[in-house]
Structures are given as C-alpha cells and as structure tokens.
Amino acid sequence: QVQLVESGGGLVQAGGSLRLSCVASGRTSSMYGRAWFRQAPGKEREFVAARNWLGRTNYADFVKGRFTISSDNGKNTLFLQMNSLKPEDTAVYYCAGARQLTDVVSSGQYDYWGQGTQVTVSS
C-alpha cells in the first residue's frame, strides 16, 4: 500500500503563487507515476499534471506555462508549483499515484489518492 499526504494549500490573491507538496510513504517503488487532480464545487474531478518515474511530464492545457510538476531527488515528494493563479483555479487539489498508466488524464487509472488540500484564489 501507498499513502499520499498533500500540503501547501491556502488562500491567495489572483496573480499569486502556491507550492503544493505530496509526500508518499509505504510501497512507493510500486508507483509508475503520480499526478495532481483538482475538483471545484459542483464540478467533476479534472486532471492537472502528471509525472512518471522517468521524469516525463504532462499538463492540462489550462495550466501550461503557469504550473510546474516536479519531484525531489528521492522521488518521495511530488510538488506542484502554481504561479499566476486565477480565481478559476480554486478547488481541492488531490495527489494521485498509479502502478501503471496508459491514460494519464483518467482518474480511474490511479490506485492511490491523498485527502486533498484546498486552494482558494480571490479576485
């Protein structure tokens, strides 16, 4: 089993920045890749960014150029650097891990989920 714990959310003004962290513990070697998803009130959970163990990254179009996904050298911590935040980025952000991935944007591909961290962007 793998446990994922997110942190770093909060309240920020539009144009500001936040850095989310996701610490993995347990059988972390079983994970092929990890990703960030988000879910706003009344909306479905949506893909934000992903990174596999080889370092390959994928981004949703609406965050390209603003968000960066990365990991520490030990690969137990996944980060999401969020710059130029907009009110529409307000959501609960979830870290997810997958043992194997054929479609990084599909939440059904992921085996492990964190509890989420709230990000609120004020206008």
PDB file of C-alpha atoms in Angstrom:
ATOM      1  CA  GLN A   1       0.000   0.000   0.000  1.00  0.00           C
ATOM      2  CA  VAL A   2       0.945   3.603  -0.575  1.00  0.00           C
ATOM      3  CA  GLN A   3      -0.082   6.608   1.466  1.00  0.00           C
ATOM      4  CA  LEU A   4      -0.144  10.095  -0.033  1.00  0.00           C
ATOM      5  CA  VAL A   5      -0.361  13.263   2.041  1.00  0.00           C
ATOM      6  CA  GLU A   6      -0.797  16.679   0.451  1.00  0.00           C
ATOM      7  CA  SER A   7       0.021  20.043   1.954  1.00  0.00           C
ATOM      8  CA  GLY A   8       0.604  23.625   0.889  1.00  0.00           C
ATOM      9  CA  GLY A   9      -2.880  24.779   0.030  1.00  0.00           C
ATOM     10  CA  GLY A  10      -4.294  28.057   1.231  1.00  0.00           C
ATOM     11  CA  LEU A  11      -5.804  31.394   0.301  1.00  0.00           C
ATOM     12  CA  VAL A  12      -4.008  33.573  -2.219  1.00  0.00           C
ATOM     13  CA  GLN A  13      -4.887  36.586  -4.325  1.00  0.00           C
ATOM     14  CA  ALA A  14      -5.196  36.340  -8.079  1.00  0.00           C
ATOM     15  CA  GLY A  15      -1.760  36.503  -9.686  1.00  0.00           C
ATOM     16  CA  GLY A  16      -0.129  34.933  -6.656  1.00  0.00           C
ATOM     17  CA  SER A  17       1.669  31.633  -6.216  1.00  0.00           C
ATOM     18  CA  LEU A  18       1.418  28.490  -4.122  1.00  0.00           C
ATOM     19  CA  ARG A  19       3.501  25.345  -3.919  1.00  0.00           C
ATOM     20  CA  LEU A  20       1.744  22.093  -3.159  1.00  0.00           C
ATOM     21  CA  SER A  21       3.579  19.066  -1.809  1.00  0.00           C
ATOM     22  CA  CYS A  22       2.633  15.396  -1.798  1.00  0.00           C
ATOM     23  CA  VAL A  23       4.648  13.067   0.407  1.00  0.00           C
ATOM     24  CA  ALA A  24       4.456   9.371  -0.388  1.00  0.00           C
ATOM     25  CA  SER A  25       5.098   6.564   2.070  1.00  0.00           C
ATOM     26  CA  GLY A  26       4.753   2.807   2.016  1.00  0.00           C
ATOM     27  CA  ARG A  27       5.495   0.801  -1.132  1.00  0.00           C
ATOM     28  CA  THR A  28       6.439   3.838  -3.165  1.00  0.00           C
ATOM     29  CA  SER A  29       8.539   1.732  -5.559  1.00  0.00           C
ATOM     30  CA  SER A  30       5.290   0.240  -6.859  1.00  0.00           C
ATOM     31  CA  MET A  31       4.212   3.556  -8.361  1.00  0.00           C
ATOM     32  CA  TYR A  32       4.854   4.170 -12.041  1.00  0.00           C
ATOM     33  CA  GLY A  33       3.694   7.752 -11.865  1.00  0.00           C
ATOM     34  CA  ARG A  34       1.921  10.396  -9.853  1.00  0.00           C
ATOM     35  CA  ALA A  35      -0.362  13.236 -10.742  1.00  0.00           C
ATOM     36  CA  TRP A  36      -2.311  16.179  -9.471  1.00  0.00           C
ATOM     37  CA  PHE A  37      -6.051  16.424  -9.975  1.00  0.00           C
ATOM     38  CA  ARG A  38      -8.454  19.067  -8.764  1.00  0.00           C
ATOM     39  CA  GLN A  39     -12.137  19.301  -8.031  1.00  0.00           C
ATOM     40  CA  ALA A  40     -14.108  22.503  -7.735  1.00  0.00           C
ATOM     41  CA  PRO A  41     -17.532  22.626  -6.049  1.00  0.00           C
ATOM     42  CA  GLY A  42     -20.202  21.175  -8.298  1.00  0.00           C
ATOM     43  CA  LYS A  43     -17.677  20.033 -10.891  1.00  0.00           C
ATOM     44  CA  GLU A  44     -16.050  16.750 -11.766  1.00  0.00           C
ATOM     45  CA  ARG A  45     -12.513  15.957 -10.753  1.00  0.00           C
ATOM     46  CA  GLU A  46     -10.117  17.020 -13.513  1.00  0.00           C
ATOM     47  CA  PHE A  47      -6.536  16.275 -14.439  1.00  0.00           C
ATOM     48  CA  VAL A  48      -3.942  18.974 -13.781  1.00  0.00           C
ATOM     49  CA  ALA A  49      -0.464  17.489 -14.271  1.00  0.00           C
ATOM     50  CA  ALA A  50       1.392  14.181 -14.113  1.00  0.00           C
ATOM     51  CA  ARG A  51       4.956  12.929 -13.821  1.00  0.00           C
ATOM     52  CA  ASN A  52       6.187   9.383 -14.287  1.00  0.00           C
ATOM     53  CA  TRP A  53       9.215   7.774 -12.684  1.00  0.00           C
ATOM     54  CA  LEU A  54      11.287   8.577 -15.782  1.00  0.00           C
ATOM     55  CA  GLY A  55      10.585  12.269 -15.315  1.00  0.00           C
ATOM     56  CA  ARG A  56       8.198  12.632 -18.233  1.00  0.00           C
ATOM     57  CA  THR A  57       5.531  15.251 -17.544  1.00  0.00           C
ATOM     58  CA  ASN A  58       2.066  16.022 -18.872  1.00  0.00           C
ATOM     59  CA  TYR A  59      -0.061  19.102 -18.282  1.00  0.00           C
ATOM     60  CA  ALA A  60      -3.652  20.088 -18.814  1.00  0.00           C
ATOM     61  CA  ASP A  61      -3.892  22.884 -21.362  1.00  0.00           C
ATOM     62  CA  PHE A  62      -5.361  25.299 -18.840  1.00  0.00           C
ATOM     63  CA  VAL A  63      -2.224  25.182 -16.645  1.00  0.00           C
ATOM     64  CA  LYS A  64       0.527  25.089 -19.258  1.00  0.00           C
ATOM     65  CA  GLY A  65       3.016  27.865 -18.646  1.00  0.00           C
ATOM     66  CA  ARG A  66       1.670  28.537 -15.148  1.00  0.00           C
ATOM     67  CA  PHE A  67       2.066  25.272 -13.193  1.00  0.00           C
ATOM     68  CA  THR A  68       5.127  23.052 -12.901  1.00  0.00           C
ATOM     69  CA  ILE A  69       5.182  19.491 -11.574  1.00  0.00           C
ATOM     70  CA  SER A  70       8.411  18.168 -10.114  1.00  0.00           C
ATOM     71  CA  SER A  71       9.786  15.759  -7.535  1.00  0.00           C
ATOM     72  CA  ASP A  72      12.655  15.688  -5.086  1.00  0.00           C
ATOM     73  CA  ASN A  73      15.760  13.630  -5.786  1.00  0.00           C
ATOM     74  CA  GLY A  74      14.483  10.823  -3.572  1.00  0.00           C
ATOM     75  CA  LYS A  75      11.196  10.905  -5.507  1.00  0.00           C
ATOM     76  CA  ASN A  76       9.093  10.533  -2.396  1.00  0.00           C
ATOM     77  CA  THR A  77       7.814  14.103  -2.577  1.00  0.00           C
ATOM     78  CA  LEU A  78       5.872  15.446  -5.550  1.00  0.00           C
ATOM     79  CA  PHE A  79       5.457  19.187  -5.966  1.00  0.00           C
ATOM     80  CA  LEU A  80       3.108  21.417  -7.894  1.00  0.00           C
ATOM     81  CA  GLN A  81       4.372  24.968  -8.276  1.00  0.00           C
ATOM     82  CA  MET A  82       1.411  27.145  -9.190  1.00  0.00           C
ATOM     83  CA  ASN A  83       2.071  30.644 -10.496  1.00  0.00           C
ATOM     84  CA  SER A  84      -0.217  33.328 -11.932  1.00  0.00           C
ATOM     85  CA  LEU A  85      -3.145  31.831 -10.092  1.00  0.00           C
ATOM     86  CA  LYS A  86      -6.666  32.692 -11.204  1.00  0.00           C
ATOM     87  CA  PRO A  87      -9.963  32.535  -9.312  1.00  0.00           C
ATOM     88  CA  GLU A  88     -10.980  29.616 -11.536  1.00  0.00           C
ATOM     89  CA  ASP A  89      -8.074  27.624 -10.085  1.00  0.00           C
ATOM     90  CA  THR A  90      -9.984  27.459  -6.813  1.00  0.00           C
ATOM     91  CA  ALA A  91     -10.508  23.788  -5.968  1.00  0.00           C
ATOM     92  CA  VAL A  92      -9.451  20.942  -3.759  1.00  0.00           C
ATOM     93  CA  TYR A  93      -6.216  19.588  -5.179  1.00  0.00           C
ATOM     94  CA  TYR A  94      -5.526  15.870  -4.908  1.00  0.00           C
ATOM     95  CA  CYS A  95      -2.341  13.903  -5.327  1.00  0.00           C
ATOM     96  CA  ALA A  96      -2.740  10.516  -7.006  1.00  0.00           C
ATOM     97  CA  GLY A  97      -0.442   7.581  -7.671  1.00  0.00           C
ATOM     98  CA  ALA A  98      -0.656   4.772 -10.213  1.00  0.00           C
ATOM     99  CA  ARG A  99       1.067   1.422 -10.548  1.00  0.00           C
ATOM    100  CA  GLN A 100       0.704   1.635 -14.305  1.00  0.00           C
ATOM    101  CA  LEU A 101      -0.599   4.280 -16.668  1.00  0.00           C
ATOM    102  CA  THR A 102      -1.950   4.214 -20.194  1.00  0.00           C
ATOM    103  CA  ASP A 103      -4.015   7.390 -19.936  1.00  0.00           C
ATOM    104  CA  VAL A 104      -2.567   9.923 -17.520  1.00  0.00           C
ATOM    105  CA  VAL A 105      -5.634  12.171 -17.570  1.00  0.00           C
ATOM    106  CA  SER A 106      -8.057   9.459 -16.481  1.00  0.00           C
ATOM    107  CA  SER A 107      -8.659   9.433 -12.730  1.00  0.00           C
ATOM    108  CA  GLY A 108      -9.721   5.792 -12.973  1.00  0.00           C
ATOM    109  CA  GLN A 109      -6.122   4.842 -13.800  1.00  0.00           C
ATOM    110  CA  TYR A 110      -4.890   5.854 -10.358  1.00  0.00           C
ATOM    111  CA  ASP A 111      -4.700   3.449  -7.450  1.00  0.00           C
ATOM    112  CA  TYR A 112      -3.842   5.767  -4.567  1.00  0.00           C
ATOM    113  CA  TRP A 113      -5.244   9.131  -3.532  1.00  0.00           C
ATOM    114  CA  GLY A 114      -4.447  11.695  -0.890  1.00  0.00           C
ATOM    115  CA  GLN A 115      -7.027  13.506   1.201  1.00  0.00           C
ATOM    116  CA  GLY A 116      -6.739  16.742  -0.776  1.00  0.00           C
ATOM    117  CA  THR A 117      -5.681  20.286   0.039  1.00  0.00           C
ATOM    118  CA  GLN A 118      -7.854  23.349  -0.518  1.00  0.00           C
ATOM    119  CA  VAL A 119      -6.637  26.120  -2.801  1.00  0.00           C
ATOM    120  CA  THR A 120      -8.668  29.325  -2.853  1.00  0.00           C
ATOM    121  CA  VAL A 121      -7.814  32.187  -5.187  1.00  0.00           C
ATOM    122  CA  SER A 122      -9.515  35.501  -4.505  1.00  0.00           C
ATOM    123  CA  SER A 123     -10.142  38.090  -7.193  1.00  0.00           C
TER     124      SER A 123
END
